[in-house]
Tab-separated table of C-alpha atoms in Angstrom:
chain	number	residue	atom	x	y	z
L	1	MET	CA	0.000	0.000	0.000
L	2	SER	CA	1.380	3.402	-0.973
L	3	HIS	CA	1.841	5.965	1.775
L	4	ALA	CA	1.157	9.694	1.832
L	5	SER	CA	4.003	12.190	1.980
L	6	HIS	CA	4.756	14.170	5.103
L	7	GLU	CA	4.107	17.876	5.384
L	8	HIS	CA	7.078	19.685	6.924
L	9	PHE	CA	6.777	22.453	9.553
L	10	ARG	CA	9.907	24.083	10.942
L	11	VAL	CA	9.352	25.391	14.482
L	12	ARG	CA	11.130	28.623	15.362
L	13	ASP	CA	8.470	30.456	17.395
L	14	PRO	CA	4.970	29.927	18.866
L	15	GLY	CA	3.380	31.076	15.600
L	16	ASP	CA	4.848	28.049	13.837
L	17	VAL	CA	3.171	25.783	16.395
L	18	GLY	CA	-0.186	27.369	15.634
L	19	ALA	CA	0.348	26.947	11.896
L	20	ALA	CA	1.106	23.243	12.362
L	21	ARG	CA	-1.990	22.786	14.526
L	22	ARG	CA	-4.172	24.394	11.854
L	23	ALA	CA	-2.563	22.141	9.259
L	24	VAL	CA	-3.670	19.105	11.275
L	25	GLU	CA	-7.272	20.194	10.875
L	26	ALA	CA	-6.915	20.987	7.160
L	27	LEU	CA	-5.119	17.743	6.363
L	28	ALA	CA	-7.605	15.683	8.355
L	29	GLN	CA	-10.498	17.277	6.513
L	30	ALA	CA	-8.885	16.683	3.108
L	31	ALA	CA	-8.147	13.034	3.956
L	32	ALA	CA	-11.541	12.439	5.626
L	33	VAL	CA	-9.912	11.509	8.929
L	34	PRO	CA	-12.544	11.154	11.695
L	35	MET	CA	-12.543	13.670	14.542
L	36	THR	CA	-11.739	10.927	17.049
L	37	ALA	CA	-8.178	11.046	15.700
L	38	VAL	CA	-8.026	14.773	14.956
L	39	GLU	CA	-8.496	16.186	18.448
L	40	PRO	CA	-5.721	14.174	20.154
L	41	ALA	CA	-3.455	14.940	17.187
L	42	ARG	CA	-4.123	18.674	17.617
L	43	ILE	CA	-3.227	18.473	21.316
L	44	ALA	CA	-0.072	16.482	20.560
L	45	THR	CA	0.969	18.973	17.877
L	46	THR	CA	0.718	21.764	20.437
L	47	GLU	CA	2.675	19.847	23.071
L	48	LEU	CA	5.423	18.599	20.774
L	49	GLY	CA	5.646	21.920	18.955
L	50	ASN	CA	6.047	23.807	22.223
L	51	ASN	CA	8.725	21.318	23.289
L	52	LEU	CA	10.620	22.042	20.081
L	53	HIS	CA	10.336	25.768	20.666
L	54	LEU	CA	11.436	25.577	24.311
L	55	HIS	CA	14.034	22.809	24.287
L	56	GLY	CA	14.971	21.858	20.750
L	57	GLN	CA	17.441	23.232	18.260
L	58	ASP	CA	16.687	23.279	14.540
L	59	GLY	CA	13.416	21.471	15.261
L	60	TYR	CA	10.575	20.549	12.949
L	61	LEU	CA	7.306	18.605	12.808
L	62	LEU	CA	6.272	16.090	10.143
L	63	LEU	CA	2.603	15.294	9.555
L	64	ARG	CA	0.784	12.872	7.249
L	65	PRO	CA	-2.505	10.955	7.075
L	66	THR	CA	-2.441	7.166	7.505
L	67	ASP	CA	-4.623	4.279	6.358
L	68	GLU	CA	-5.440	0.928	7.990
L	69	PRO	CA	-6.349	2.306	10.425
L	70	ARG	CA	-7.283	5.750	9.178
L	71	GLY	CA	-5.693	8.477	11.227
L	72	LEU	CA	-2.743	10.852	11.479
L	73	GLU	CA	0.988	10.438	12.042
L	74	LEU	CA	3.093	13.092	13.775
L	75	VAL	CA	6.901	13.125	14.033
L	76	ALA	CA	8.863	15.713	16.033
L	77	VAL	CA	12.596	16.007	15.329
L	78	ASP	CA	15.252	18.228	16.919
L	79	ARG	CA	19.027	18.477	17.380
L	80	GLY	CA	18.792	19.605	20.990
L	81	PRO	CA	20.549	18.235	24.082
L	82	GLY	CA	18.404	15.117	24.298
L	83	ILE	CA	16.228	13.934	27.193
L	84	ALA	CA	18.315	12.937	30.218
L	85	ASP	CA	15.580	10.789	31.791
L	86	PRO	CA	13.100	9.498	29.162
L	87	PRO	CA	11.067	7.345	31.613
L	88	GLY	CA	10.793	10.314	33.964
L	89	ALA	CA	9.757	12.622	31.127
L	90	LEU	CA	7.036	10.211	30.067
L	91	ALA	CA	5.882	9.926	33.669
L	92	GLY	CA	5.586	13.711	33.980
L	93	ALA	CA	8.700	14.460	36.030
L	94	ALA	CA	9.462	18.176	36.370
L	95	THR	CA	12.337	19.553	34.295
L	96	ALA	CA	14.811	22.328	34.944
L	97	ALA	CA	13.914	24.017	31.665
L	98	ALA	CA	10.772	26.004	30.967
L	99	GLY	CA	7.499	24.081	30.952
L	100	LEU	CA	5.702	21.789	33.378
L	101	GLY	CA	7.288	18.595	32.094
L	102	VAL	CA	3.961	16.844	31.482
L	103	GLY	CA	3.562	17.283	27.700
L	104	LEU	CA	5.495	14.236	26.510
L	105	GLY	CA	3.619	11.898	28.834
L	106	ALA	CA	0.318	13.351	27.669
L	107	VAL	CA	1.252	12.707	24.030
L	108	SER	CA	2.190	9.090	24.804
L	109	ARG	CA	-1.193	8.533	26.481
L	110	LEU	CA	-3.181	10.187	23.695
L	111	ALA	CA	-1.430	8.316	20.897
L	112	SER	CA	-2.539	4.908	19.679
L	113	SER	CA	1.118	4.207	18.829
L	114	PHE	CA	4.128	6.001	20.345
L	115	ASP	CA	7.904	5.753	20.117
L	116	LEU	CA	10.833	7.867	21.315
L	117	TYR	CA	14.522	8.053	20.475
L	118	THR	CA	16.846	10.476	22.238
L	119	ASP	CA	20.602	11.001	22.325
L	120	ALA	CA	22.604	13.725	24.079
L	121	LYS	CA	24.745	14.282	20.958
L	122	GLN	CA	22.131	13.885	18.233
L	123	GLY	CA	18.827	15.149	19.615
L	124	THR	CA	15.373	13.615	19.922
L	125	VAL	CA	12.788	12.036	17.620
L	126	VAL	CA	9.219	11.421	18.789
L	127	LEU	CA	6.739	9.390	16.748
L	128	ALA	CA	3.025	9.476	17.574
L	129	ARG	CA	0.188	7.968	15.552
L	130	PHE	CA	-3.481	8.686	16.178
L	131	ALA	CA	-5.972	6.133	14.878
L	132	ALA	CA	-9.672	6.895	14.573
L	133	ASP	CA	-10.502	3.315	15.461
L	134	SER	CA	-8.714	0.017	15.943
L	135	PRO	CA	-8.337	-2.167	12.843
L	136	ALA	CA	-10.015	-5.572	12.819
L	137	ALA	CA	-6.563	-7.115	12.246
L	138	PRO	CA	-3.060	-5.669	12.481
L	139	ALA	CA	-2.119	-3.669	9.381
L	140	GLU	CA	1.388	-5.142	9.608
L	141	PRO	CA	2.550	-8.602	10.715
L	142	VAL	CA	4.042	-8.666	14.177
L	143	TRP	CA	7.499	-9.597	12.814
L	144	LEU	CA	7.803	-6.414	10.770
L	145	ARG	CA	7.309	-2.701	11.371
L	146	ALA	CA	7.628	-0.439	8.334
L	147	GLY	CA	7.993	3.324	8.263
L	148	GLY	CA	9.361	6.091	6.118
L	149	VAL	CA	9.653	9.837	5.750
L	150	SER	CA	9.223	11.671	2.460
L	151	THR	CA	8.794	15.431	2.046
L	152	ALA	CA	8.635	17.760	-0.941
L	153	VAL	CA	11.677	19.874	-1.817
L	154	VAL	CA	9.504	22.990	-1.601
L	155	PRO	CA	7.125	22.971	1.405
L	156	GLY	CA	3.522	22.787	0.234
L	157	ASP	CA	4.476	21.588	-3.273
L	158	ALA	CA	3.543	18.187	-4.692
L	159	ASN	CA	6.112	15.580	-3.693
L	160	GLY	CA	7.888	13.870	-6.584
L	161	ASP	CA	8.970	10.897	-4.435
L	162	GLY	CA	6.932	8.046	-3.008
L	163	TRP	CA	7.136	4.711	-1.216
L	164	ALA	CA	4.926	1.743	-0.526
L	165	VAL	CA	4.891	-1.535	1.419
L	166	ALA	CA	2.763	-4.635	0.843
L	167	HIS	CA	2.484	-7.907	2.777
L	168	ASP	CA	1.435	-11.439	1.986
L	169	GLU	CA	1.560	-14.791	3.789
L	170	LEU	CA	5.222	-15.370	2.825
L	171	GLY	CA	6.748	-11.961	3.483
L	172	CYS	CA	6.587	-8.438	2.163
L	173	ALA	CA	7.777	-6.064	-0.533
L	174	ALA	CA	8.756	-2.400	-0.404
L	175	VAL	CA	9.341	0.091	-3.210
L	176	VAL	CA	10.671	3.623	-3.522
L	177	VAL	CA	10.090	5.866	-6.535
L	178	ASP	CA	11.809	9.141	-7.459
L	179	GLY	CA	9.926	11.023	-10.159
L	180	LEU	CA	12.324	12.872	-12.439
L	181	GLY	CA	12.709	16.488	-11.399
L	182	HIS	CA	10.463	18.013	-8.746
L	183	GLY	CA	6.915	19.258	-8.276
L	184	PRO	CA	3.595	18.206	-9.854
L	185	ALA	CA	4.996	16.499	-12.970
L	186	ALA	CA	7.363	14.343	-10.894
L	187	HIS	CA	4.482	13.613	-8.506
L	188	GLU	CA	2.289	12.327	-11.347
L	189	ALA	CA	5.038	9.940	-12.450
L	190	SER	CA	5.646	8.486	-8.991
L	191	LYS	CA	1.897	8.269	-8.325
L	192	ALA	CA	1.426	6.177	-11.489
L	193	ALA	CA	4.213	3.805	-10.442
L	194	LEU	CA	2.804	3.408	-6.917
L	195	ALA	CA	-0.677	2.720	-8.273
L	196	ALA	CA	0.838	-0.116	-10.301
L	197	PHE	CA	2.441	-1.508	-7.140
L	198	ASP	CA	-0.864	-1.381	-5.274
L	199	ALA	CA	-2.361	-3.434	-8.120
L	200	CYS	CA	0.523	-5.961	-8.281
L	201	GLY	CA	0.865	-6.629	-4.547
L	202	ALA	CA	3.853	-8.021	-2.693
L	203	GLY	CA	4.592	-11.146	-4.698
L	204	ASP	CA	6.223	-9.931	-7.921
L	205	VAL	CA	8.564	-6.949	-7.671
L	206	CYS	CA	10.102	-7.574	-11.102
L	207	GLY	CA	6.615	-7.699	-12.584
L	208	TRP	CA	5.918	-4.404	-10.829
L	209	LEU	CA	8.852	-2.760	-12.615
L	210	GLN	CA	7.321	-3.755	-15.942
L	211	ALA	CA	3.882	-2.551	-14.840
L	212	ALA	CA	5.324	0.716	-13.515
L	213	HIS	CA	7.161	1.262	-16.805
L	214	ALA	CA	3.878	0.919	-18.686
L	215	ALA	CA	1.964	3.058	-16.174
L	216	MET	CA	4.456	5.916	-16.467
L	217	ARG	CA	4.206	6.211	-20.244
L	218	GLY	CA	3.059	9.741	-20.900
L	219	THR	CA	4.718	11.045	-17.708
L	220	ARG	CA	8.279	12.297	-17.368
L	221	GLY	CA	9.252	8.949	-15.793
L	222	ALA	CA	11.128	8.011	-12.655
L	223	VAL	CA	13.897	5.935	-11.150
L	224	ALA	CA	12.689	3.180	-8.861
L	225	ALA	CA	13.799	0.342	-6.610
L	226	ALA	CA	11.999	-2.627	-5.109
L	227	VAL	CA	12.901	-5.223	-2.494
L	228	ARG	CA	11.148	-8.502	-1.728
L	229	ILE	CA	11.648	-10.090	1.705
L	230	ASP	CA	10.760	-13.796	1.651
L	231	ARG	CA	10.484	-14.711	5.299
L	232	THR	CA	9.896	-18.428	4.781
L	233	ARG	CA	13.046	-18.918	2.658
L	234	ARG	CA	15.042	-16.198	4.475
L	235	ARG	CA	15.834	-14.517	1.175
L	236	VAL	CA	15.943	-10.889	0.039
L	237	SER	CA	15.582	-10.012	-3.655
L	238	PHE	CA	16.254	-6.560	-5.091
L	239	ALA	CA	15.500	-4.927	-8.422
L	240	GLY	CA	16.031	-1.341	-9.501
L	241	VAL	CA	16.167	1.015	-12.454
L	242	GLY	CA	18.289	4.168	-12.279
L	243	ASN	CA	20.627	5.368	-9.544
């Protein structure tokens, strides 16, 4: 299944936090995301955005809609000093810096899926996903978690890159596509290739390359790569066109 691109919001002042929060509402409306996921995502955007403003350095937020289950994904990234006591921060321990120290714990409780990476030399990454409802079955097998980040070169422009992951009973396949150039024309090329992958499924990555080639006729084209992970035979197969 192909995945939506992330919208990128650099956080330098409180006004940037407000702009990101408004973008949550606009994106949710455009993607028909139910309000049960929107409200906690708005709160988390405020909390994580304020954390970036108060504690982070060169921080930004990434936002995209998700499917299966339908909802929103929020990623906060900074190059700050890291979190000295992650368990304490999640539990609401007070910090020496500005703020009450309860925001990160609130985000973890609001999110349907939450993860945190922090390093004193590299900064902090927080991932929070907000699902409108629980899927009837896991969207991914328990042995594999897939994720990616893709943003447009120019904020707000159509993204010329794309990626997708598909699963079957034997394993999974993943593809990445880079439409030639940037902007809407590159986006149309990568979108055509990803639609072909959605139709082919996880079992035939070489067949997908042929299907993508045909689907991109009439577009400016793209470079692409695909990998098939066969879990039963413990084998990885790769195919690609371009650099």
